[in-house]
XYZ file of N, CA and C in Angstrom:
372
model
N 109.850 106.808 95.595
C 108.673 106.497 94.819
C 108.425 107.635 93.860
N 107.966 107.291 92.653
C 107.563 108.306 91.693
C 106.429 107.747 90.861
N 105.618 108.616 90.346
C 104.524 108.219 89.472
C 105.079 108.070 88.063
N 104.862 106.906 87.449
C 105.399 106.665 86.110
C 104.440 107.113 85.021
N 103.160 106.712 85.110
C 102.222 107.084 84.057
C 100.784 107.048 84.537
N 99.940 107.680 83.743
C 98.489 107.644 83.926
C 97.903 107.274 82.580
N 96.921 106.377 82.564
C 96.284 105.923 81.328
C 94.933 106.627 81.201
N 94.729 107.329 80.074
C 93.514 108.114 79.852
C 92.895 107.691 78.525
N 91.589 107.487 78.503
C 90.871 107.173 77.267
C 90.576 108.463 76.516
N 90.952 108.492 75.243
C 90.750 109.660 74.381
C 90.161 109.202 73.050
N 89.594 110.119 72.312
C 88.969 109.761 71.038
C 89.995 109.454 69.948
N 91.146 110.119 69.966
C 92.171 109.923 68.942
C 93.542 110.057 69.602
N 94.135 108.935 69.950
C 95.396 108.935 70.692
C 96.512 109.647 69.935
N 96.599 109.435 68.638
C 97.665 110.078 67.857
C 97.505 111.596 67.837
N 96.288 112.084 67.634
C 96.049 113.531 67.588
C 96.289 114.158 68.960
N 95.813 113.507 70.023
C 96.038 114.032 71.373
C 97.528 114.077 71.682
N 98.255 113.028 71.324
C 99.695 112.989 71.555
C 100.397 114.122 70.807
N 100.009 114.358 69.559
C 100.629 115.431 68.768
C 100.419 116.790 69.432
N 99.223 117.026 69.923
C 98.930 118.288 70.601
C 99.767 118.445 71.855
N 99.833 117.406 72.671
C 100.595 117.475 73.920
C 102.096 117.581 73.660
N 102.586 116.976 72.582
C 104.001 117.121 72.220
C 104.304 118.571 71.871
N 103.416 119.219 71.133
C 103.615 120.625 70.776
C 103.611 121.524 72.004
N 102.692 121.285 72.910
C 102.552 122.147 74.088
C 103.679 121.934 75.089
N 103.998 120.684 75.400
C 104.932 120.381 76.486
C 106.318 119.923 76.027
N 106.574 119.919 74.718
C 107.858 119.441 74.190
C 108.139 117.996 74.587
N 107.080 117.194 74.632
C 107.208 115.784 74.929
C 107.529 115.011 73.653
N 107.777 113.725 73.807
C 108.002 112.845 72.659
C 107.216 111.544 72.871
N 107.063 110.805 71.791
C 106.399 109.500 71.877
C 107.413 108.480 72.376
N 107.063 107.813 73.452
C 107.915 106.765 74.016
C 107.588 105.404 73.406
N 106.319 105.210 73.073
C 105.858 103.961 72.468
C 104.473 104.209 71.910
N 104.118 103.468 70.854
C 102.748 103.481 70.354
C 102.482 102.172 69.643
N 101.201 101.781 69.665
C 100.852 100.562 68.972
C 99.486 100.034 69.358
N 99.175 98.873 68.778
C 97.897 98.224 69.042
C 97.802 97.883 70.525
N 96.584 97.984 71.055
C 96.381 97.691 72.472
C 95.066 96.959 72.676
N 94.664 96.814 73.917
C 93.534 95.959 74.263
C 92.262 96.288 73.477
N 91.478 95.249 73.230
C 90.179 95.362 72.557
C 90.262 96.068 71.207
N 91.336 95.791 70.476
C 91.553 96.345 69.137
C 91.702 97.864 69.139
N 92.129 98.409 70.265
C 92.350 99.846 70.377
C 93.765 100.225 69.987
N 94.102 101.485 70.216
C 95.427 102.010 69.894
C 95.875 102.882 71.053
N 97.142 102.767 71.442
C 97.676 103.533 72.560
C 98.954 104.248 72.148
N 99.107 105.474 72.642
C 100.341 106.241 72.468
C 100.831 106.649 73.848
N 102.083 106.330 74.152
C 102.715 106.784 75.390
C 103.486 108.051 75.046
N 103.077 109.182 75.627
C 103.706 110.464 75.323
C 104.161 111.118 76.620
N 105.390 111.606 76.636
C 105.931 112.237 77.835
C 107.408 112.495 77.678
N 108.143 112.322 78.784
C 109.590 112.495 78.751
C 110.253 111.202 79.235
N 111.532 111.258 79.582
C 112.243 110.046 79.995
C 111.741 109.484 81.318
N 111.180 110.326 82.158
C 110.797 109.923 83.504
C 109.354 109.438 83.636
N 108.429 110.061 82.896
C 107.012 109.732 83.063
C 106.253 110.047 81.780
N 105.010 109.554 81.714
C 104.247 109.740 80.481
C 102.760 109.575 80.727
N 101.981 109.999 79.743
C 100.559 109.703 79.691
C 100.373 108.601 78.672
N 99.614 107.585 79.033
C 99.233 106.524 78.095
C 97.868 106.927 77.554
N 97.817 107.337 76.311
C 96.584 107.788 75.681
C 95.993 106.620 74.908
N 94.848 106.153 75.348
C 94.213 104.959 74.792
C 92.954 105.337 74.019
N 92.869 104.856 72.783
C 91.671 105.030 71.952
C 91.102 103.652 71.644
N 89.909 103.355 72.167
C 89.302 102.052 71.877
C 88.745 102.009 70.461
N 88.523 100.807 69.974
C 87.952 100.642 68.635
C 86.466 100.993 68.618
N 85.796 100.863 69.753
C 84.359 101.138 69.806
C 84.107 102.604 70.150
N 82.886 103.049 69.921
C 82.503 104.433 70.202
C 82.599 104.726 71.700
N 82.976 105.953 72.020
C 83.113 106.370 73.412
C 81.813 106.957 73.947
N 81.579 106.759 75.234
C 80.451 107.399 75.909
C 80.881 108.758 76.425
N 79.948 109.512 76.956
C 80.234 110.829 77.511
C 80.779 110.706 78.927
N 81.731 111.560 79.255
C 82.321 111.563 80.592
C 81.341 112.149 81.593
N 81.446 111.689 82.818
C 80.634 112.216 83.905
C 81.230 113.525 84.400
N 80.474 114.217 85.197
C 80.928 115.469 85.805
C 82.164 115.209 86.660
N 83.234 115.974 86.419
C 84.450 115.848 87.217
C 84.190 116.305 88.635
N 85.033 115.874 89.521
C 85.027 116.254 90.926
C 83.813 115.750 91.694
N 82.910 115.012 91.038
C 81.733 114.503 91.754
C 81.548 113.005 91.579
N 82.441 112.345 90.825
C 82.331 110.913 90.577
C 83.547 110.212 91.180
N 83.294 109.257 92.036
C 84.375 108.511 92.669
C 85.285 107.895 91.623
N 86.579 108.086 91.787
C 87.569 107.494 90.898
C 87.847 108.282 89.633
N 87.188 109.412 89.405
C 87.430 110.167 88.176
C 88.752 110.925 88.269
N 89.362 111.163 87.116
C 90.568 111.994 87.054
C 90.102 113.431 86.878
N 90.477 114.300 87.811
C 90.015 115.683 87.760
C 90.914 116.560 86.890
N 92.214 116.397 87.013
C 93.151 117.073 86.110
C 94.511 116.384 86.198
N 95.359 116.714 85.226
C 96.715 116.188 85.159
C 97.657 117.369 85.385
N 98.525 117.274 86.379
C 99.470 118.342 86.675
C 100.783 118.133 85.940
N 101.249 119.202 85.278
C 102.500 119.148 84.530
C 103.389 120.300 84.991
N 104.607 120.001 85.432
C 105.559 121.016 85.861
C 106.373 121.468 84.649
N 106.470 122.795 84.492
C 107.237 123.374 83.383
C 108.206 124.417 83.928
N 109.217 124.753 83.139
C 110.168 125.785 83.547
C 109.667 127.184 83.213
N 109.032 127.347 82.056
C 108.614 128.661 81.571
C 107.096 128.682 81.379
N 106.396 129.143 82.386
C 104.934 129.131 82.376
C 104.362 129.961 81.234
N 104.919 131.141 80.987
C 104.405 132.028 79.942
C 104.601 131.432 78.548
N 105.718 130.767 78.322
C 105.964 130.134 77.020
C 104.971 129.007 76.771
N 104.696 128.213 77.801
C 103.731 127.118 77.651
C 102.326 127.682 77.471
N 101.997 128.750 78.178
C 100.679 129.354 77.998
C 100.502 129.844 76.560
N 101.546 130.390 75.971
C 101.484 130.824 74.565
C 101.229 129.626 73.652
N 101.831 128.487 73.943
C 101.609 127.274 73.143
C 100.187 126.758 73.312
N 99.659 126.852 74.525
C 98.272 126.438 74.788
C 97.321 127.291 73.944
N 97.541 128.595 73.943
C 96.711 129.500 73.140
C 96.855 129.209 71.653
N 98.081 128.994 71.201
C 98.327 128.699 69.782
C 97.654 127.398 69.348
N 97.496 126.460 70.295
C 96.845 125.185 69.984
C 95.324 125.309 70.001
N 94.813 126.505 70.357
C 93.375 126.735 70.333
C 92.649 126.474 71.638
N 93.393 126.353 72.726
C 92.783 126.111 74.036
C 92.826 127.392 74.861
N 91.900 127.516 75.807
C 91.788 128.727 76.609
C 92.297 128.485 78.026
N 93.410 129.123 78.398
C 93.897 129.020 79.769
C 92.903 129.679 80.736
N 92.798 129.135 81.930
C 91.904 129.702 82.941
C 92.482 129.454 84.333
N 91.868 130.032 85.319
C 92.212 129.813 86.729
C 93.704 130.008 86.989
N 94.188 131.198 86.711
C 95.583 131.541 86.986
C 95.743 131.818 88.478
N 96.732 131.178 89.091
C 96.990 131.370 90.515
C 98.485 131.501 90.746
N 98.854 132.306 91.720
C 100.250 132.462 92.113
C 100.305 132.381 93.631
N 100.604 131.198 94.147
C 100.730 130.995 95.580
C 101.817 129.964 95.820
N 102.364 129.974 97.029
C 103.427 129.023 97.368
C 102.913 127.605 97.181
N 103.676 126.741 96.548
C 105.063 126.958 96.176
C 105.276 127.350 94.720
N 104.211 127.619 93.934
C 104.451 127.967 92.529
C 103.283 128.675 91.881
N 103.528 129.116 90.665
C 102.512 129.795 89.857
C 101.911 128.781 88.893
N 100.614 128.938 88.555
C 99.949 127.923 87.744
C 98.772 128.481 86.969
N 98.356 127.717 85.967
C 97.097 127.942 85.275
C 96.579 126.591 84.815
N 95.336 126.580 84.364
C 94.694 125.352 83.905
C 94.188 125.563 82.482
N 94.017 124.454 81.753
C 93.328 124.505 80.466
C 92.697 123.147 80.207
N 91.594 123.165 79.468
C 90.945 121.930 79.043
C 91.467 121.594 77.664
N 92.220 120.508 77.572
C 92.868 120.118 76.330
C 92.042 119.141 75.525
N 92.702 118.321 74.706
C 91.994 117.344 73.881
C 91.049 116.478 74.716
N 89.865 116.251 74.191
C 88.837 115.429 74.840
C 88.391 115.976 76.186
N 88.623 117.275 76.432
C 88.172 117.891 77.670
C 89.003 117.561 78.891
N 90.122 116.872 78.713
C 90.992 116.562 79.850
C 91.593 117.876 80.358
N 91.445 118.121 81.652
C 91.980 119.353 82.236
C 93.429 119.147 82.654
N 94.277 120.133 82.317
C 95.680 120.112 82.679
C 95.975 121.305 83.587
N 96.685 121.057 84.669
C 97.209 122.113 85.511
C 98.674 122.271 85.139
N 99.050 123.452 84.699
C 100.432 123.726 84.304
C 101.038 124.587 85.409
N 102.104 124.101 86.026
C 102.681 124.780 87.179
C 104.180 124.975 86.988
N 104.653 126.096 87.491
C 106.097 126.364 87.484
C 106.542 126.702 88.898
N 107.645 126.087 89.313
C 108.232 126.362 90.613
C 109.487 127.223 90.468
N 109.711 127.763 89.270
C 110.911 128.562 88.989
C 110.855 129.881 89.735
């Protein structure tokens, strides 16, 4: 079993995808019109991806993470070179936080486009 994708609502799917491609060296797997006149971009690698969905209507504000049933708290991404990815996160204008080094790997977090939190981990 493996996780194929997670679908996340964002304000601008194309812009979010571009940012994540720069940070994680991902590519667009598919993009196009989607439900309710929205637009979706599938961005990731050959094995898995994030489906970034932008609806045609205005978005509401997200609830507090970690306290709402069913909310996505963060997205974990495994990388080979943690320091190189952290440099890309900084270059993209995001602030890395919560650096930890414990078994089985080293990690940090950042709040990316639309406030989605990413955990970047390396097992190297």
